[in-house]
Amino acid sequence: MDCLFCKIIAGEIPSKKVYEDEEIYAFYDINPQAPTHILVIPKKHIASMAEVTEENIGAVAHLMQKIPLIAREAKLDGGFRIVSNAGDDACQSVHHLHFHILGGKKLSEQMA
Ligand code: AMP
Ligand code: ZN
């Protein structure tokens, strides 16, 4: 499959790893929009939050459970924001489910 994030998981495209286990991979965004900008992805390809089902929710739940650990290790003690763009209206550019973790400064009150 021609998927950028599947290639990152396979190590075919380099990335700066933050966290990894059997089910998920976290790495720094190449074009950071905050002082700390991490992407967390399931290793199994899911196109977006619009494609989450009873069958694949396990990996998504596991990912969610690990976000506090990833945020703590990234020293985001002041707080952080989680964003997941799904589909064209949200300007999703990579069609492999990912959660942006943004922090390291006081973020904008504006979300859209
Ligand atoms: P989205 O627009 O929500 O689909 O987010 C895709 C994100 O992937 C953007 O923030 C990009 O900067 C990021 N991105 C694209 N290519 C890479 C890459 N090779 N390594 C790390 N992050 C990437
Ligand atoms: Zn993929």
PDB file of N, CA, C and O in Angstrom, residues 13 30 46 59 62 64 75 96 101 109:
ATOM      1  N   ILE A  13      11.028   4.985   5.480  1.00  0.00           N
ATOM      2  CA  ILE A  13      11.200   6.440   5.507  1.00  0.00           C
ATOM      3  C   ILE A  13      11.643   6.779   6.929  1.00  0.00           C
ATOM      4  O   ILE A  13      11.030   6.308   7.891  1.00  0.00           O
ATOM      5  N   ILE A  30       7.360  16.405  11.126  1.00  0.00           N
ATOM      6  CA  ILE A  30       8.436  16.993  10.318  1.00  0.00           C
ATOM      7  C   ILE A  30       8.252  18.509  10.173  1.00  0.00           C
ATOM      8  O   ILE A  30       9.223  19.221   9.897  1.00  0.00           O
ATOM      9  N   ILE A  46      -5.219   2.216   9.547  1.00  0.00           N
ATOM     10  CA  ILE A  46      -6.620   2.672   9.629  1.00  0.00           C
ATOM     11  C   ILE A  46      -6.592   4.037   8.964  1.00  0.00           C
ATOM     12  O   ILE A  46      -5.709   4.850   9.272  1.00  0.00           O
ATOM     13  N   ALA A  59      -6.784  -1.122  19.089  1.00  0.00           N
ATOM     14  CA  ALA A  59      -5.524  -0.411  18.843  1.00  0.00           C
ATOM     15  C   ALA A  59      -5.684   1.077  19.157  1.00  0.00           C
ATOM     16  O   ALA A  59      -4.766   1.710  19.692  1.00  0.00           O
ATOM     17  N   HIS A  62      -5.741   1.489  22.925  1.00  0.00           N
ATOM     18  CA  HIS A  62      -4.370   1.332  23.430  1.00  0.00           C
ATOM     19  C   HIS A  62      -3.567   2.599  23.188  1.00  0.00           C
ATOM     20  O   HIS A  62      -2.849   3.083  24.072  1.00  0.00           O
ATOM     21  N   MET A  64      -4.706   5.663  22.857  1.00  0.00           N
ATOM     22  CA  MET A  64      -5.208   6.699  23.775  1.00  0.00           C
ATOM     23  C   MET A  64      -4.624   6.513  25.174  1.00  0.00           C
ATOM     24  O   MET A  64      -4.273   7.466  25.848  1.00  0.00           O
ATOM     25  N   LYS A  75       7.659  15.941  28.562  1.00  0.00           N
ATOM     26  CA  LYS A  75       7.659  17.046  29.537  1.00  0.00           C
ATOM     27  C   LYS A  75       6.571  18.082  29.261  1.00  0.00           C
ATOM     28  O   LYS A  75       6.788  19.280  29.452  1.00  0.00           O
ATOM     29  N   HIS A  96      -3.594   7.899   7.036  1.00  0.00           N
ATOM     30  CA  HIS A  96      -3.326   6.839   8.020  1.00  0.00           C
ATOM     31  C   HIS A  96      -3.608   7.515   9.358  1.00  0.00           C
ATOM     32  O   HIS A  96      -2.980   8.551   9.674  1.00  0.00           O
ATOM     33  N   ILE A 101      -0.082  15.465  18.990  1.00  0.00           N
ATOM     34  CA  ILE A 101       0.062  15.962  20.361  1.00  0.00           C
ATOM     35  C   ILE A 101       0.820  17.279  20.257  1.00  0.00           C
ATOM     36  O   ILE A 101       1.966  17.310  19.784  1.00  0.00           O
ATOM     37  N   GLU A 109      -6.581  29.760  21.693  1.00  0.00           N
ATOM     38  CA  GLU A 109      -7.922  29.349  22.122  1.00  0.00           C
ATOM     39  C   GLU A 109      -8.751  28.900  20.923  1.00  0.00           C
ATOM     40  O   GLU A 109      -9.734  28.168  21.054  1.00  0.00           O
TER      41      GLU A 109
END
